[in-house]
Amino acid sequence: MLSSYSPINGALLGQVPVATLADYQQAVTRAQETFNRWRMVPAPQRGQIVREIGEELRRRKSELGALVTLEAGKIKAEAEGEVQEMIDIVDFAVGLSRQLYGLSMHSERPGHRIYEQWHPLGVIGVITAFNFPVAVWAWNAILAAVCGDCVIWKPAPQTPLCAQAVQEICDQVMARYGFPHVFQTLQGGAEIGERMSDDPRLPLISATGSTRMGKLVAQRVGARLGRTLLELGGNNGLIVLPDADLDLTLRAVVFGAAGTAGQRCTTLRRLFLHRSIAPAFTARLIAAYGQLRIGDPREASTLIGPLISADAVANMQRGLAAIQEQGGQIIYGGEALEGCYVRPCLVKAPPSLPVMREEIFAPVLYLVEFDELDQAIAWHNDVPQGLSSAIFTRDLLAAETFLSARGSDCGIANVNIGTSGAEIGGAFGGEKETGGGRESGSDSWKAYMRRQTVTVNWSKQLPLAQGIQFDL
Ligand code: NAD
């Protein structure tokens, strides 16, 4: 049995059975059988069926949000925001179901037509992290479903009840249409993720979580030449120039660094302050951190809930010890409070601090001073991860430099908006050790389909490409 404990107070919330090998085999077999039928349902009809999951989510938004709060410790507004993200992606997917476009090309040969079409890929494995216990599944599964795929979900072991609730919502809708196994869930730990990674019946594994996990999954899936879509750790930076609107900047920094208790992949972790504004801005930041209300995320006034577990608290404390050993200076917070609660932390750091290259999955924000934009960009890019980035400035030239090919090397680059809180319409994901995957909006759907290039000869000749003559 997998036990779910609330990070709010350690209470046992419930238990779910761990999927056995037999459960695994049954799920894959059912998914394959369902796929054979589901792939032949016209995509717009798949969209109409999936739309009803969105309707159900609208009805259940506050209930499901409350469960996210209980199990993952997110404050109510963020937990309901996560459910809203699921609803948004369903809306997007319904429209997408009529827009799975392929290109057509002009053939070099007379009487020939060339075009690309997109077909469903198969049974997709989705592995998710604890910190987005419902939305990340939706980004993957809802798009995959309108693309004609079936989905097997292995949720994080810390948040099994959120997954079960989502599965039950899907079951209700999908059973009505005779497709009960388009979406399935297998509860458990890494061993199920490993089994999925090794299984050639799953052509794509979409995995969200730590870089450590992503490297393991990539190797196993790569060994069978399967496809991966990886959404891994971030180490996100924000550059503040002297002409920035500092009120706006302050709000973005505090939400980005301390919000969600620092447990977003897009959490702001490195703040590059121009030397001329650094002392005053740091003072304002310390004052703002002093206002953060830490506590039970079910209370409306709370802004910072708990970390996910006692292990996460211990990991943060280890990180803070390393920071101090290496020459970083804690200038605010960092204390472990009762249970899984911590005080968000501000650290004054030299640009070369080794530990700053790692993702400590907790609210620890490094403050680094710089003199020149080019220097700030170079430091910003000098980490293994490449997820989200931002610059605050009113200088068009500086903003465009940051967005140019010699600017931010991240998958997401923002101007006068913080690093966290992306909309679903754009493609989401990052470069380097963040894994290179793209999910959610734009043309991310292509990851869940296979491309077929079709050439039709409607002439009565057989001309060969490149003018090759091969006459008998
Ligand atoms: P984690 O890597 O510990 O676990 C993530 C998932 O992978 C879990 O379901 C886990 O059971 C599974 N897993 C672990 N080892 C595995 C293996 N060897 N094979 C297959 N599956 C395995 O991550 P976490 O602590 O749950 O989440 C936090 C991390 O996730 C952070 O690094 C964060 O940045 C990252 N994250 C990234 C994104 C993104 O979109 N880039 C989004 C959310 C979280």
Coordinates of C-alpha atoms and ligand atoms in Angstrom, one line a residue:
M1 CA 0.0 0.0 0.0
L2 CA 1.1 3.5 -0.7
S3 CA 0.3 5.9 2.2
S4 CA -0.4 9.5 1.6
Y5 CA 0.5 11.9 4.4
S6 CA -0.4 15.6 4.4
P7 CA 2.6 17.9 4.6
I8 CA 0.3 20.3 6.4
N9 CA 0.3 18.3 9.6
G10 CA 1.6 14.8 8.9
A11 CA -2.0 13.3 9.0
L12 CA -2.5 10.1 7.1
L13 CA -4.9 11.0 4.3
G14 CA -5.4 7.6 2.8
Q15 CA -3.8 4.6 1.2
V16 CA -3.9 3.3 -2.4
P17 CA -2.7 -0.1 -3.6
V18 CA 0.6 -0.2 -5.4
A19 CA 0.4 -1.5 -8.9
T20 CA 1.8 -5.1 -9.2
L21 CA 3.5 -6.5 -12.3
A22 CA 0.1 -8.1 -13.2
D23 CA -1.6 -4.8 -12.9
Y24 CA 1.0 -3.3 -15.1
Q25 CA 0.6 -5.9 -17.8
Q26 CA -3.1 -5.6 -17.7
A27 CA -3.0 -1.9 -18.0
V28 CA -0.7 -2.0 -21.1
T29 CA -2.8 -4.7 -22.7
R30 CA -6.0 -2.7 -22.2
A31 CA -4.4 0.4 -23.4
Q32 CA -3.2 -1.3 -26.6
E33 CA -6.7 -2.7 -27.2
T34 CA -8.3 0.6 -26.6
F35 CA -5.8 2.4 -28.8
N36 CA -6.8 0.3 -31.8
R37 CA -10.3 1.7 -31.6
W38 CA -9.6 5.2 -30.2
R39 CA -7.2 6.0 -33.0
M40 CA -10.0 5.5 -35.5
V41 CA -12.3 8.0 -33.8
P42 CA -12.1 11.2 -35.8
A43 CA -10.0 13.7 -33.9
P44 CA -12.8 16.3 -33.5
Q45 CA -15.0 13.6 -31.9
R46 CA -12.2 12.8 -29.5
G47 CA -12.1 16.5 -28.7
Q48 CA -15.8 16.4 -27.9
I49 CA -15.4 13.5 -25.5
V50 CA -12.4 15.1 -23.8
R51 CA -14.3 18.3 -23.5
E52 CA -16.6 16.6 -21.0
I53 CA -13.6 16.0 -18.7
G54 CA -13.2 19.8 -18.7
E55 CA -16.8 20.2 -17.8
E56 CA -16.4 17.8 -14.9
L57 CA -13.2 19.6 -13.8
R58 CA -15.1 22.9 -13.8
R59 CA -17.7 21.4 -11.5
R60 CA -15.1 19.9 -9.2
K61 CA -12.6 22.7 -9.2
S62 CA -12.8 23.6 -5.6
E63 CA -13.0 20.0 -4.4
L64 CA -10.0 18.9 -6.5
G65 CA -8.1 22.1 -5.5
A66 CA -8.8 21.3 -1.8
L67 CA -7.2 17.8 -2.3
V68 CA -4.2 19.4 -4.0
T69 CA -3.8 21.6 -0.9
L70 CA -4.2 18.7 1.5
E71 CA -1.8 16.4 -0.3
A72 CA 0.8 18.7 -1.9
G73 CA 0.5 21.6 0.6
K74 CA -0.2 24.3 -1.9
I75 CA -2.2 27.4 -0.8
K76 CA -5.8 27.4 -2.0
A77 CA -5.3 30.0 -4.7
E78 CA -2.4 28.1 -6.3
A79 CA -4.1 24.7 -5.9
E80 CA -7.3 25.9 -7.7
G81 CA -5.0 27.6 -10.2
E82 CA -3.6 24.2 -11.0
V83 CA -7.0 22.8 -11.6
Q84 CA -7.8 25.9 -13.8
E85 CA -4.7 25.0 -15.8
M86 CA -6.3 21.6 -16.4
I87 CA -9.5 23.2 -17.6
D88 CA -7.5 25.6 -19.8
I89 CA -5.6 22.8 -21.5
V90 CA -8.9 20.9 -22.1
D91 CA -10.3 24.0 -23.9
F92 CA -7.1 24.2 -25.9
A93 CA -7.2 20.5 -26.8
V94 CA -10.8 20.7 -28.0
G95 CA -9.8 23.4 -30.5
L96 CA -6.6 21.5 -31.3
S97 CA -8.6 18.4 -32.2
R98 CA -9.7 20.3 -35.4
Q99 CA -6.2 21.6 -36.1
L100 CA -3.8 18.7 -36.2
Y101 CA -2.4 20.2 -39.4
G102 CA 0.2 18.8 -41.7
L103 CA 2.1 20.8 -44.3
S104 CA 1.8 20.1 -48.1
M105 CA 4.7 20.6 -50.4
H106 CA 5.1 21.2 -54.1
S107 CA 6.6 18.1 -55.7
E108 CA 9.5 18.5 -58.2
R109 CA 7.8 15.9 -60.3
P110 CA 4.8 16.6 -62.6
G111 CA 1.5 15.0 -61.5
H112 CA 2.7 14.3 -57.9
R113 CA 1.5 15.6 -54.6
I114 CA 3.5 15.5 -51.3
Y115 CA 2.1 16.2 -47.9
E116 CA 2.6 15.3 -44.3
Q117 CA 0.0 13.8 -42.1
W118 CA 0.0 13.1 -38.4
H119 CA -1.1 9.8 -36.9
P120 CA -1.6 8.8 -33.2
L121 CA 1.6 7.4 -31.7
G122 CA 0.3 4.7 -29.4
V123 CA 0.3 4.1 -25.6
I124 CA 2.1 7.0 -23.9
G125 CA 3.7 6.7 -20.5
V126 CA 3.5 9.8 -18.3
I127 CA 5.6 10.1 -15.2
T128 CA 4.9 13.1 -13.0
A129 CA 6.4 15.0 -10.0
F130 CA 4.7 15.8 -6.7
N131 CA 4.8 19.6 -7.1
F132 CA 2.2 19.7 -9.9
P133 CA 0.1 16.6 -9.0
V134 CA -2.7 17.2 -11.5
A135 CA -1.8 19.9 -14.1
V136 CA 1.3 18.2 -15.6
W137 CA -0.7 15.1 -16.2
A138 CA -3.3 17.2 -18.0
W139 CA -0.7 18.9 -20.2
N140 CA 0.3 15.5 -21.4
A141 CA -2.7 13.3 -21.2
I142 CA -5.3 15.6 -22.6
L143 CA -3.3 16.5 -25.6
A144 CA -2.3 12.9 -26.2
A145 CA -5.9 11.8 -26.0
V146 CA -7.1 14.2 -28.7
C147 CA -4.1 13.1 -30.7
G148 CA -5.6 9.6 -30.5
D149 CA -3.2 8.1 -28.0
C150 CA -3.9 6.2 -24.8
V151 CA -2.1 7.2 -21.6
I152 CA -0.7 5.3 -18.7
W153 CA 0.1 7.6 -15.8
K154 CA 2.6 7.0 -13.0
P155 CA 2.0 9.8 -10.5
A156 CA 4.5 10.9 -7.8
P157 CA 4.3 8.6 -4.7
Q158 CA 3.7 11.6 -2.5
T159 CA 0.4 12.6 -4.3
P160 CA -1.5 9.4 -5.1
L161 CA -4.9 10.6 -4.0
C162 CA -4.8 13.6 -6.4
A163 CA -4.1 11.1 -9.2
Q164 CA -6.9 8.8 -8.0
A165 CA -9.4 11.6 -8.0
V166 CA -8.4 12.7 -11.6
Q167 CA -8.6 9.0 -12.7
E168 CA -12.1 8.7 -11.3
I169 CA -13.2 11.8 -13.1
C170 CA -11.8 10.4 -16.4
D171 CA -13.4 7.0 -15.7
Q172 CA -16.8 8.5 -15.3
V173 CA -16.6 10.4 -18.6
M174 CA -14.8 7.8 -20.7
A175 CA -17.0 4.9 -19.6
R176 CA -20.0 6.8 -21.0
Y177 CA -18.4 6.7 -24.5
G178 CA -17.2 3.1 -24.3
F179 CA -13.5 4.0 -24.0
P180 CA -12.8 3.3 -20.3
H181 CA -9.1 2.7 -20.7
V182 CA -7.9 5.8 -22.7
F183 CA -6.6 7.0 -19.3
Q184 CA -5.2 4.7 -16.7
T185 CA -3.1 5.2 -13.6
L186 CA -0.5 2.9 -12.0
Q187 CA 0.4 4.0 -8.5
G188 CA 3.8 3.4 -7.0
G189 CA 7.4 4.5 -7.0
A190 CA 10.4 4.5 -9.3
E191 CA 10.1 0.8 -10.2
I192 CA 7.0 1.4 -12.2
G193 CA 8.6 4.3 -14.0
E194 CA 11.6 2.0 -14.8
R195 CA 9.3 -0.7 -16.1
M196 CA 7.6 1.9 -18.4
S197 CA 10.9 3.2 -19.6
D198 CA 12.0 -0.3 -20.6
D199 CA 8.7 -1.3 -22.3
P200 CA 8.9 -1.1 -26.1
R201 CA 5.1 -1.1 -26.2
L202 CA 5.2 2.5 -24.9
P203 CA 6.7 4.6 -27.8
L204 CA 6.9 7.8 -25.8
I205 CA 7.8 8.4 -22.1
S206 CA 7.0 11.9 -20.9
A207 CA 8.7 12.3 -17.6
T208 CA 8.6 15.3 -15.3
G209 CA 10.9 15.5 -12.2
S210 CA 14.5 15.9 -11.2
T211 CA 17.4 15.9 -13.6
R212 CA 18.7 12.8 -11.9
M213 CA 15.5 10.9 -12.7
G214 CA 15.4 12.3 -16.3
K215 CA 18.9 11.0 -17.0
L216 CA 18.0 7.5 -15.9
V217 CA 14.8 7.5 -17.9
A218 CA 16.5 8.9 -21.0
Q219 CA 19.2 6.1 -20.8
R220 CA 16.6 3.3 -20.5
V221 CA 14.2 4.6 -23.1
G222 CA 17.2 5.5 -25.4
A223 CA 18.5 1.9 -25.1
R224 CA 15.4 0.7 -26.9
L225 CA 15.3 3.8 -29.2
G226 CA 12.0 5.0 -27.8
R227 CA 11.1 8.7 -27.5
T228 CA 11.3 10.8 -24.4
L229 CA 9.8 14.1 -23.5
L230 CA 11.7 15.4 -20.5
E231 CA 10.7 18.3 -18.2
L232 CA 13.4 18.4 -15.5
G233 CA 14.9 20.6 -12.9
G234 CA 15.3 24.4 -13.3
N235 CA 17.6 27.0 -11.9
N236 CA 15.9 30.1 -13.0
G237 CA 17.4 33.6 -13.0
L238 CA 16.1 37.2 -13.2
I239 CA 18.1 40.2 -14.1
V240 CA 17.2 43.6 -12.7
L241 CA 18.5 46.7 -14.5
P242 CA 18.6 50.2 -12.9
D243 CA 15.8 51.5 -15.0
A244 CA 13.3 48.7 -14.0
D245 CA 10.0 49.5 -12.4
L246 CA 11.1 48.3 -9.0
D247 CA 7.6 48.0 -7.5
L248 CA 6.7 45.5 -10.2
T249 CA 10.0 43.8 -9.9
L250 CA 9.6 43.3 -6.2
R251 CA 6.2 41.6 -6.5
A252 CA 7.5 39.4 -9.3
V253 CA 10.6 38.4 -7.3
V254 CA 8.7 37.6 -4.1
F255 CA 6.0 35.5 -5.9
G256 CA 8.6 33.8 -8.0
A257 CA 11.0 32.9 -5.3
A258 CA 8.9 32.3 -2.2
G259 CA 5.5 31.3 -3.8
T260 CA 4.6 27.6 -3.8
A261 CA 7.3 27.5 -1.0
G262 CA 9.9 27.5 -3.7
Q263 CA 8.7 24.2 -5.1
R264 CA 8.1 25.0 -8.7
C265 CA 10.4 24.0 -11.5
T266 CA 10.2 27.7 -12.6
T267 CA 10.8 29.1 -9.1
L268 CA 13.1 32.0 -9.1
R269 CA 16.4 30.9 -7.6
R270 CA 19.0 33.5 -8.8
L271 CA 18.5 37.2 -8.8
F272 CA 21.0 39.4 -10.6
L273 CA 20.8 43.0 -9.2
H274 CA 22.6 45.9 -10.9
R275 CA 25.1 47.2 -8.3
S276 CA 23.5 50.7 -8.3
I277 CA 20.2 49.5 -7.0
A278 CA 21.2 46.4 -5.1
P279 CA 21.4 47.8 -1.5
A280 CA 18.0 49.5 -1.7
F281 CA 16.3 46.7 -3.5
T282 CA 17.7 44.1 -1.1
A283 CA 16.4 46.1 1.9
R284 CA 12.9 46.1 0.3
L285 CA 13.1 42.4 -0.4
I286 CA 14.0 41.7 3.2
A287 CA 11.1 43.8 4.4
A288 CA 8.7 42.0 1.9
Y289 CA 9.9 38.6 3.1
G290 CA 9.2 39.7 6.6
Q291 CA 5.5 40.1 5.6
L292 CA 5.1 36.6 4.2
R293 CA 2.5 34.7 6.2
I294 CA 3.7 31.1 6.6
G295 CA 1.3 28.4 7.8
D296 CA -1.6 26.2 7.1
P297 CA -2.3 26.5 3.3
R298 CA -6.0 26.0 4.0
E299 CA -6.2 29.4 5.6
A300 CA -7.0 32.2 3.3
S301 CA -4.4 34.5 4.6
T302 CA -1.5 32.1 4.2
L303 CA 1.0 32.8 1.4
I304 CA 3.6 30.1 2.1
G305 CA 2.6 26.5 2.9
P306 CA 4.8 23.6 3.9
L307 CA 7.5 21.8 1.9
I308 CA 6.4 18.4 0.7
S309 CA 8.1 16.3 3.4
A310 CA 10.6 16.3 6.3
D311 CA 13.2 15.0 3.8
A312 CA 12.7 18.2 1.7
V313 CA 13.3 20.3 4.9
A314 CA 16.4 18.4 5.6
N315 CA 17.6 18.8 2.0
M316 CA 17.1 22.6 2.3
Q317 CA 19.1 22.7 5.5
R318 CA 21.9 20.7 3.9
G319 CA 21.9 23.2 1.0
L320 CA 22.1 26.1 3.4
A321 CA 25.1 24.5 5.2
A322 CA 26.9 24.1 1.9
I323 CA 26.1 27.7 0.9
Q324 CA 27.7 29.0 4.1
E325 CA 30.7 26.7 3.8
Q326 CA 31.3 28.0 0.3
G327 CA 31.1 31.7 1.2
G328 CA 27.4 32.5 0.7
Q329 CA 25.9 34.7 3.4
I330 CA 22.3 34.1 4.6
I331 CA 20.8 37.6 5.0
Y332 CA 17.2 36.5 5.8
G333 CA 15.4 33.4 6.9
G334 CA 16.2 29.8 6.2
E335 CA 15.0 28.4 9.5
A336 CA 13.2 25.1 9.7
L337 CA 10.0 25.8 11.6
E338 CA 7.7 23.2 13.0
G339 CA 6.7 20.2 10.8
C340 CA 7.5 20.7 7.1
Y341 CA 7.4 24.5 7.3
V342 CA 10.4 26.7 6.6
R343 CA 11.1 30.4 6.4
P344 CA 12.0 31.5 2.9
C345 CA 15.6 32.4 2.6
L346 CA 17.7 35.2 1.0
V347 CA 21.4 34.6 0.4
K348 CA 24.0 37.1 -0.7
A349 CA 26.2 35.2 -3.1
P350 CA 29.4 35.7 -5.1
P351 CA 28.8 34.8 -8.8
S352 CA 31.0 31.8 -8.5
L353 CA 29.3 30.0 -5.6
P354 CA 29.4 26.3 -6.6
V355 CA 26.2 25.2 -4.9
M356 CA 24.3 27.9 -6.9
R357 CA 24.6 25.6 -9.9
E358 CA 22.4 23.1 -8.3
E359 CA 18.6 23.2 -7.8
I360 CA 17.7 23.2 -4.1
F361 CA 14.0 22.5 -4.3
A362 CA 13.0 24.9 -1.5
P363 CA 12.6 28.7 -1.2
V364 CA 16.3 29.8 -1.3
L365 CA 17.0 32.9 -3.4
Y366 CA 20.6 34.0 -4.3
L367 CA 21.3 37.7 -4.7
V368 CA 24.2 38.4 -7.0
E369 CA 25.4 41.9 -7.9
F370 CA 26.6 42.8 -11.4
D371 CA 27.9 45.9 -13.3
E372 CA 27.3 45.2 -17.0
L373 CA 24.4 43.4 -18.7
D374 CA 26.7 41.2 -20.7
Q375 CA 28.3 40.0 -17.5
A376 CA 24.9 39.3 -16.0
I377 CA 23.8 37.3 -19.0
A378 CA 27.0 35.3 -19.0
W379 CA 26.5 34.4 -15.3
H380 CA 22.8 33.8 -15.8
N381 CA 23.6 31.2 -18.5
D382 CA 26.5 29.6 -16.7
V383 CA 24.4 26.8 -15.0
P384 CA 23.6 23.3 -16.2
Q385 CA 19.8 24.0 -16.3
G386 CA 17.9 26.1 -18.8
L387 CA 14.2 26.4 -18.0
S388 CA 12.9 29.9 -17.3
S389 CA 14.5 33.4 -17.2
A390 CA 13.5 37.0 -17.0
I391 CA 14.7 40.6 -17.2
F392 CA 13.2 43.7 -15.7
T393 CA 14.0 46.8 -17.6
R394 CA 12.3 49.6 -19.6
D395 CA 15.2 49.8 -22.0
L396 CA 14.2 48.2 -25.3
L397 CA 17.8 47.6 -26.3
A398 CA 18.6 45.7 -23.1
A399 CA 15.4 43.7 -23.3
E400 CA 16.0 42.7 -26.9
T401 CA 19.6 41.8 -26.1
F402 CA 18.3 39.4 -23.4
L403 CA 15.9 37.9 -25.9
S404 CA 18.5 37.7 -28.7
A405 CA 20.6 34.7 -29.7
R406 CA 23.4 35.9 -27.4
G407 CA 20.9 36.4 -24.5
S408 CA 19.1 34.0 -22.3
D409 CA 19.7 30.3 -23.2
C410 CA 16.5 29.1 -21.6
G411 CA 13.3 27.6 -23.0
I412 CA 11.3 30.5 -21.5
A413 CA 12.5 34.1 -21.5
N414 CA 10.3 36.9 -20.1
V415 CA 10.5 40.7 -20.0
N416 CA 8.9 42.4 -17.0
I417 CA 7.3 39.2 -15.9
G418 CA 8.7 36.8 -13.3
T419 CA 10.1 33.3 -14.1
S420 CA 7.1 31.3 -12.8
G421 CA 3.4 31.1 -13.7
A422 CA 3.5 30.3 -17.4
E423 CA 0.2 30.3 -19.5
I424 CA -0.8 27.1 -21.2
G425 CA -0.8 28.6 -24.7
G426 CA 2.9 28.7 -25.2
A427 CA 5.2 25.6 -25.4
F428 CA 6.6 24.9 -22.0
G429 CA 10.0 23.5 -21.3
G430 CA 13.7 24.1 -21.0
E431 CA 17.1 23.4 -22.5
K432 CA 20.3 21.7 -21.3
E433 CA 19.7 19.6 -18.2
T434 CA 16.1 20.7 -18.0
G435 CA 15.7 18.0 -20.7
G436 CA 14.7 19.8 -24.0
G437 CA 11.1 18.7 -23.9
R438 CA 8.1 21.0 -24.8
E439 CA 4.7 20.5 -23.4
S440 CA 1.3 22.2 -23.3
G441 CA 0.6 24.8 -26.0
S442 CA 1.9 25.9 -29.4
D443 CA 2.9 22.8 -31.5
S444 CA 3.8 20.6 -28.5
W445 CA 1.1 18.2 -29.6
K446 CA 3.5 16.9 -32.3
A447 CA 5.4 15.0 -29.6
Y448 CA 2.4 12.7 -29.2
M449 CA 2.0 11.9 -32.9
R450 CA 4.0 10.3 -35.6
R451 CA 4.6 12.2 -38.8
Q452 CA 4.1 10.5 -42.2
T453 CA 5.3 12.0 -45.4
V454 CA 3.0 10.9 -48.3
T455 CA 3.7 11.2 -52.0
V456 CA 0.9 10.5 -54.4
N457 CA 1.6 10.0 -58.1
W458 CA -1.5 10.9 -60.1
S459 CA 0.3 11.0 -63.5
K460 CA 0.7 8.1 -65.9
Q461 CA 4.5 8.3 -65.7
L462 CA 7.0 7.2 -63.1
P463 CA 9.6 10.0 -63.0
L464 CA 12.2 9.5 -60.3
A465 CA 13.4 12.2 -57.9
Q466 CA 16.6 14.1 -58.7
G467 CA 16.0 13.3 -62.4
I468 CA 17.5 9.8 -62.1
Q469 CA 17.0 7.7 -65.2
F470 CA 16.4 4.0 -64.6
D471 CA 14.8 2.7 -67.8
L472 CA 14.7 -0.9 -68.6
Ligands
NAD1 P1 11.6 13.0 -8.8 O1 12.6 13.0 -9.9 O2 12.0 12.6 -7.4 O3 10.3 12.2 -9.1 C1 9.5 12.5 -10.3 C2 8.8 11.2 -10.7 O4 9.8 10.3 -11.3 C3 8.1 10.5 -9.6 O5 6.9 10.0 -10.1 C4 9.1 9.3 -9.3 O6 8.5 8.2 -8.8 C5 9.6 9.0 -10.7 N1 10.9 8.4 -10.7 C6 11.9 8.5 -9.8 N2 13.0 7.8 -10.2 C7 12.7 7.2 -11.4 C8 13.3 6.3 -12.3 N3 14.6 5.9 -12.1 N4 12.7 5.9 -13.4 C9 11.4 6.3 -13.6 N5 10.7 7.1 -12.8 C10 11.3 7.5 -11.7 O7 11.1 14.6 -8.7 P2 10.1 15.2 -7.6 O8 10.9 15.4 -6.3 O9 8.8 14.5 -7.5 O10 9.8 16.7 -8.3 C11 10.7 17.8 -8.1 C12 11.5 17.9 -9.4 O11 10.7 18.0 -10.5 C13 12.3 19.2 -9.4 O12 13.6 19.0 -9.9 C14 11.5 20.1 -10.4 O13 12.3 21.1 -11.0 C15 11.1 19.1 -11.4 N6 9.9 19.6 -12.1 C16 10.1 19.9 -13.4 C17 9.1 20.4 -14.2 C18 9.3 20.9 -15.6 O14 8.3 21.1 -16.3 N7 10.5 21.1 -16.0 C19 7.8 20.5 -13.6 C20 7.6 20.1 -12.3 C21 8.7 19.6 -11.6

